[in-house]
Tab-separated table of C-alpha atoms in Angstrom:
chain	number	residue	atom	x	y	z
T	13	GLU	CA	7.651	-7.374	6.836
T	14	ILE	CA	5.973	-6.701	3.543
T	15	VAL	CA	6.637	-2.685	2.021
T	16	LEU	CA	4.244	-1.834	-0.860
T	17	THR	CA	5.198	0.808	-3.025
T	18	GLN	CA	2.405	3.479	-4.370
T	19	SER	CA	3.090	5.440	-7.323
T	20	PRO	CA	3.286	7.625	-9.242
T	21	ALA	CA	3.225	9.922	-5.648
T	22	THR	CA	0.915	12.413	-7.141
T	23	LEU	CA	-1.718	11.940	-10.352
T	24	SER	CA	-2.235	15.047	-11.893
T	25	LEU	CA	-5.673	15.026	-14.005
T	26	SER	CA	-9.119	16.705	-15.045
T	27	PRO	CA	-12.790	15.481	-13.630
T	28	GLY	CA	-13.917	13.167	-16.130
T	29	ASP	CA	-10.119	11.552	-17.087
T	30	ARG	CA	-8.657	8.335	-15.987
T	31	ALA	CA	-6.759	7.217	-12.884
T	32	THR	CA	-4.764	4.186	-13.026
T	33	LEU	CA	-2.726	3.795	-8.877
T	34	SER	CA	0.057	1.463	-8.495
T	35	CYS	CA	0.410	-0.225	-5.547
T	36	ARG	CA	3.627	-2.601	-5.679
T	37	ALA	CA	4.701	-4.831	-3.183
T	38	SER	CA	8.298	-6.094	-1.973
T	39	GLN	CA	6.977	-10.061	-1.241
T	40	SER	CA	3.563	-11.305	-2.605
T	41	VAL	CA	0.439	-10.487	-0.504
T	42	ASN	CA	-1.417	-14.407	-0.182
T	43	SER	CA	-4.297	-15.074	-0.870
T	44	GLY	CA	-5.358	-11.181	-1.771
T	45	TYR	CA	-5.072	-9.669	1.247
T	46	LEU	CA	-5.172	-5.760	-0.444
T	47	ALA	CA	-6.870	-3.142	0.321
T	48	TRP	CA	-7.360	0.700	-0.473
T	49	TYR	CA	-8.455	3.702	1.582
T	50	GLN	CA	-9.351	7.318	-0.224
T	51	GLN	CA	-8.706	9.877	2.457
T	52	LYS	CA	-9.613	13.677	1.889
T	53	PRO	CA	-8.052	16.741	4.773
T	54	GLY	CA	-9.167	16.010	7.523
T	55	GLN	CA	-10.979	13.404	7.195
T	56	ALA	CA	-9.855	9.649	8.661
T	57	PRO	CA	-9.720	7.202	5.365
T	58	ARG	CA	-12.793	5.982	4.401
T	59	LEU	CA	-12.146	2.086	2.960
T	60	LEU	CA	-13.219	1.277	-0.973
T	61	ILE	CA	-11.688	-2.116	-1.917
T	62	TYR	CA	-10.794	-5.557	0.053
T	63	GLY	CA	-9.414	-8.646	-1.052
T	64	VAL	CA	-7.393	-6.750	-4.294
T	65	SER	CA	-10.778	-6.196	-6.426
T	66	ALA	CA	-14.699	-5.658	-3.716
T	67	ARG	CA	-15.798	-2.753	-3.628
T	68	ALA	CA	-16.692	-1.991	0.427
T	69	THR	CA	-20.962	-0.580	1.259
T	70	GLY	CA	-21.582	2.392	-0.489
T	71	VAL	CA	-18.391	2.966	-3.200
T	72	PRO	CA	-19.149	3.649	-6.433
T	73	ASP	CA	-18.544	1.397	-9.697
T	74	ARG	CA	-16.577	3.518	-11.012
T	75	PHE	CA	-13.479	2.356	-8.572
T	76	SER	CA	-12.263	-0.595	-9.303
T	77	GLY	CA	-9.367	-3.340	-7.897
T	78	SER	CA	-7.151	-5.582	-9.611
T	79	GLY	CA	-4.099	-7.756	-9.529
T	80	SER	CA	-2.174	-10.846	-7.853
T	81	GLY	CA	0.558	-11.350	-6.377
T	82	THR	CA	3.131	-8.265	-5.915
T	83	ASP	CA	1.125	-5.858	-8.565
T	84	PHE	CA	-1.730	-4.073	-7.909
T	85	THR	CA	-3.941	-1.189	-9.219
T	86	LEU	CA	-7.023	0.848	-8.292
T	87	THR	CA	-8.211	2.685	-11.380
T	88	ILE	CA	-10.853	5.481	-11.102
T	89	SER	CA	-12.862	5.460	-14.691
T	90	GLY	CA	-14.533	8.765	-14.982
T	91	LEU	CA	-13.765	11.299	-12.411
T	92	GLU	CA	-15.365	12.575	-10.251
T	93	PRO	CA	-14.983	15.931	-8.274
T	94	GLU	CA	-15.289	14.411	-5.262
T	95	ASP	CA	-12.752	11.936	-6.316
T	96	PHE	CA	-9.721	14.291	-5.657
T	97	ALA	CA	-7.717	13.185	-2.329
T	98	VAL	CA	-5.037	10.667	-1.128
T	99	TYR	CA	-5.315	7.190	-2.032
T	100	TYR	CA	-3.144	4.056	-0.429
T	101	CYS	CA	-3.046	0.706	-0.409
T	102	GLN	CA	-3.120	-1.532	2.836
T	103	GLN	CA	-1.947	-5.285	2.737
T	104	TYR	CA	-2.860	-7.634	5.315
T	105	SER	CA	-1.056	-11.033	4.384
T	106	GLY	CA	1.478	-10.225	6.860
T	107	SER	CA	2.124	-9.071	9.946
T	108	PRO	CA	2.768	-6.033	10.580
T	109	TRP	CA	0.117	-5.052	8.377
T	110	THR	CA	1.739	-2.462	6.056
T	111	PHE	CA	0.327	0.941	3.955
T	112	GLY	CA	1.824	2.391	0.831
T	113	GLN	CA	2.941	5.865	1.195
T	114	GLY	CA	-0.089	7.154	-1.078
T	115	THR	CA	-0.602	8.632	-4.224
T	116	LYS	CA	-2.846	12.382	-4.412
T	117	VAL	CA	-4.869	13.232	-6.846
T	118	GLU	CA	-5.071	16.329	-7.408
T	119	ILE	CA	-7.031	19.003	-10.294
I	12	GLN	CA	-23.774	0.911	11.724
I	13	VAL	CA	-20.796	0.320	14.003
I	14	GLN	CA	-19.562	4.109	15.252
I	15	LEU	CA	-15.762	4.721	16.735
I	16	GLN	CA	-15.196	7.544	18.609
I	17	GLU	CA	-11.417	7.975	20.470
I	18	SER	CA	-11.089	10.262	23.471
I	19	GLY	CA	-8.504	11.103	24.738
I	20	PRO	CA	-5.443	14.533	26.195
I	21	GLY	CA	-4.263	16.309	23.179
I	22	MET	CA	-1.026	17.040	24.763
I	23	VAL	CA	1.696	14.709	26.125
I	24	LYS	CA	4.807	15.583	27.653
I	25	PRO	CA	8.019	13.660	26.332
I	26	SER	CA	8.738	10.686	28.324
I	27	GLU	CA	5.118	10.302	29.607
I	28	THR	CA	2.656	7.758	29.308
I	29	LEU	CA	-0.028	8.469	26.201
I	30	SER	CA	-3.431	7.124	26.873
I	31	LEU	CA	-6.506	7.138	24.341
I	32	THR	CA	-10.003	5.525	24.602
I	33	CYS	CA	-11.660	3.831	21.635
I	34	THR	CA	-15.748	4.059	22.596
I	35	VAL	CA	-17.461	1.822	20.047
I	36	SER	CA	-21.374	2.379	19.280
I	37	GLY	CA	-23.447	0.815	16.625
I	38	GLY	CA	-22.390	-2.940	17.491
I	39	SER	CA	-20.400	-5.039	19.656
I	40	LEU	CA	-16.704	-5.564	20.071
I	41	ARG	CA	-17.740	-9.145	20.209
I	42	ASN	CA	-15.532	-12.029	17.397
I	43	ASN	CA	-14.160	-9.141	15.557
I	44	TYR	CA	-10.573	-7.498	15.121
I	45	TRP	CA	-9.633	-3.324	16.653
I	46	SER	CA	-7.016	-1.388	15.200
I	47	TRP	CA	-5.355	1.441	16.914
I	48	ILE	CA	-3.594	3.541	13.170
I	49	ARG	CA	-1.560	7.226	13.573
I	50	GLN	CA	-0.963	9.922	10.884
I	51	PRO	CA	2.055	12.088	11.925
I	52	PRO	CA	1.249	15.355	9.826
I	53	GLY	CA	1.996	15.343	6.847
I	54	LYS	CA	2.837	11.644	6.689
I	55	GLY	CA	1.139	8.294	5.272
I	56	LEU	CA	-0.802	5.755	7.994
I	57	GLU	CA	1.419	3.307	10.222
I	58	TRP	CA	-0.335	0.589	11.737
I	59	ILE	CA	-0.074	0.486	15.712
I	60	GLY	CA	-1.487	-2.720	16.183
I	61	TYR	CA	-5.079	-4.540	17.488
I	62	VAL	CA	-6.892	-6.449	19.967
I	63	TYR	CA	-9.085	-9.767	18.866
I	64	SER	CA	-12.046	-9.507	20.917
I	65	SER	CA	-10.973	-12.720	23.228
I	66	GLY	CA	-8.105	-10.054	24.944
I	67	SER	CA	-5.145	-11.102	22.313
I	68	THR	CA	-3.226	-9.112	20.648
I	69	ASN	CA	-0.323	-8.473	17.819
I	70	TYR	CA	1.614	-5.068	17.511
I	71	ASN	CA	4.003	-3.544	15.073
I	72	PRO	CA	7.579	-4.655	15.938
I	73	SER	CA	8.294	-1.065	15.212
I	74	LEU	CA	6.403	0.313	18.152
I	75	LYS	CA	5.847	-3.287	20.558
I	76	SER	CA	7.812	-2.237	22.577
I	77	ARG	CA	6.040	0.951	23.995
I	78	VAL	CA	2.695	-0.254	23.475
I	79	THR	CA	-0.311	-1.802	24.852
I	80	ILE	CA	-4.185	-2.728	23.454
I	81	SER	CA	-6.533	-3.739	25.407
I	82	LEU	CA	-10.228	-4.191	25.723
I	83	GLY	CA	-12.504	-2.312	28.247
I	84	THR	CA	-14.040	-4.301	31.140
I	85	SER	CA	-17.735	-3.152	30.977
I	86	ARG	CA	-17.885	-0.955	28.117
I	87	ASN	CA	-17.984	-1.056	24.754
I	88	GLN	CA	-14.273	0.504	24.700
I	89	PHE	CA	-10.549	-0.298	24.033
I	90	PHE	CA	-7.572	1.456	25.092
I	91	LEU	CA	-4.152	2.339	23.826
I	92	THR	CA	-1.303	2.854	25.997
I	93	MET	CA	1.876	4.522	24.366
I	94	ARG	CA	4.596	5.021	26.784
I	95	SER	CA	7.753	6.297	26.521
I	96	VAL	CA	6.644	9.417	23.875
I	97	THR	CA	9.185	11.323	22.447
I	98	ALA	CA	8.059	14.140	19.556
I	99	ALA	CA	8.017	11.588	16.636
I	100	ASP	CA	4.473	10.051	18.572
I	101	THR	CA	3.085	13.172	17.532
I	102	ALA	CA	-0.135	12.173	14.948
I	103	VAL	CA	-3.138	11.897	14.569
I	104	TYR	CA	-4.269	8.753	16.072
I	105	TYR	CA	-7.276	6.683	14.487
I	106	CYS	CA	-9.513	3.541	16.114
I	107	ALA	CA	-10.856	1.429	13.822
I	108	ARG	CA	-12.689	-2.066	13.442
I	109	HIS	CA	-9.818	-4.471	11.492
I	110	PRO	CA	-10.568	-7.115	10.136
I	111	GLY	CA	-7.704	-7.470	7.600
I	112	TYR	CA	-9.166	-4.088	6.642
I	113	ALA	CA	-10.472	-1.353	8.667
I	114	ASP	CA	-14.256	-0.848	7.741
I	115	SER	CA	-14.854	1.666	10.031
I	116	TRP	CA	-12.471	3.912	11.174
I	117	GLY	CA	-13.178	6.972	14.103
I	118	PRO	CA	-12.619	10.443	13.062
I	119	GLY	CA	-9.460	10.536	15.096
I	120	THR	CA	-7.943	12.704	17.754
I	121	PRO	CA	-4.679	14.337	17.224
I	122	VAL	CA	-1.555	14.171	20.031
I	123	THR	CA	0.711	16.826	20.539
I	124	VAL	CA	3.978	15.675	22.295
I	125	SER	CA	5.827	18.457	23.481
I	126	SER	CA	7.194	20.469	26.967
């Protein structure tokens, strides 16, 4: 099983700041099969990024994904008030598909 | 735009069987993967397993012995059956279209395991 470790657990920032979220895998994530989700309280997660860097439909271009192998990053350039939420990474390179434990971006 | 909606009992007794339904609208189950994912209160996401439109399945080994995911026969539905539940199975259960990455989610249904 591929274990994903996200850091930091909590990121305290202000609107307009740049957020950098890390996701590290216990073994290589092949073919770039890594996704990022945003979850707000009481809501289902929302797909932001798939294939490491492809933005899902309707996702603003302030969200970007990068990385390869075992190290991946979600960057939010210029936080908007609606971006304060919990973010999860997920790999689909190997079974079982697994999620990281989440990073909370708070004001 | 495909939409998903979970349904099922909000409470199940310990040792009993949990059964949930996911109804898909605005699209077909054809040629895609359909997952169940759960989230215990205040915790992260756990993938339970998927069913492909052909009926083939793949489960998380941690739950495989207790779980069955299956397709409906006449409607755009798929199902989750989880046997011998305990309090640790208390969670919000989501269904999702999930071809590797989950691009459409239901709103989730809370399930509490309690006597």
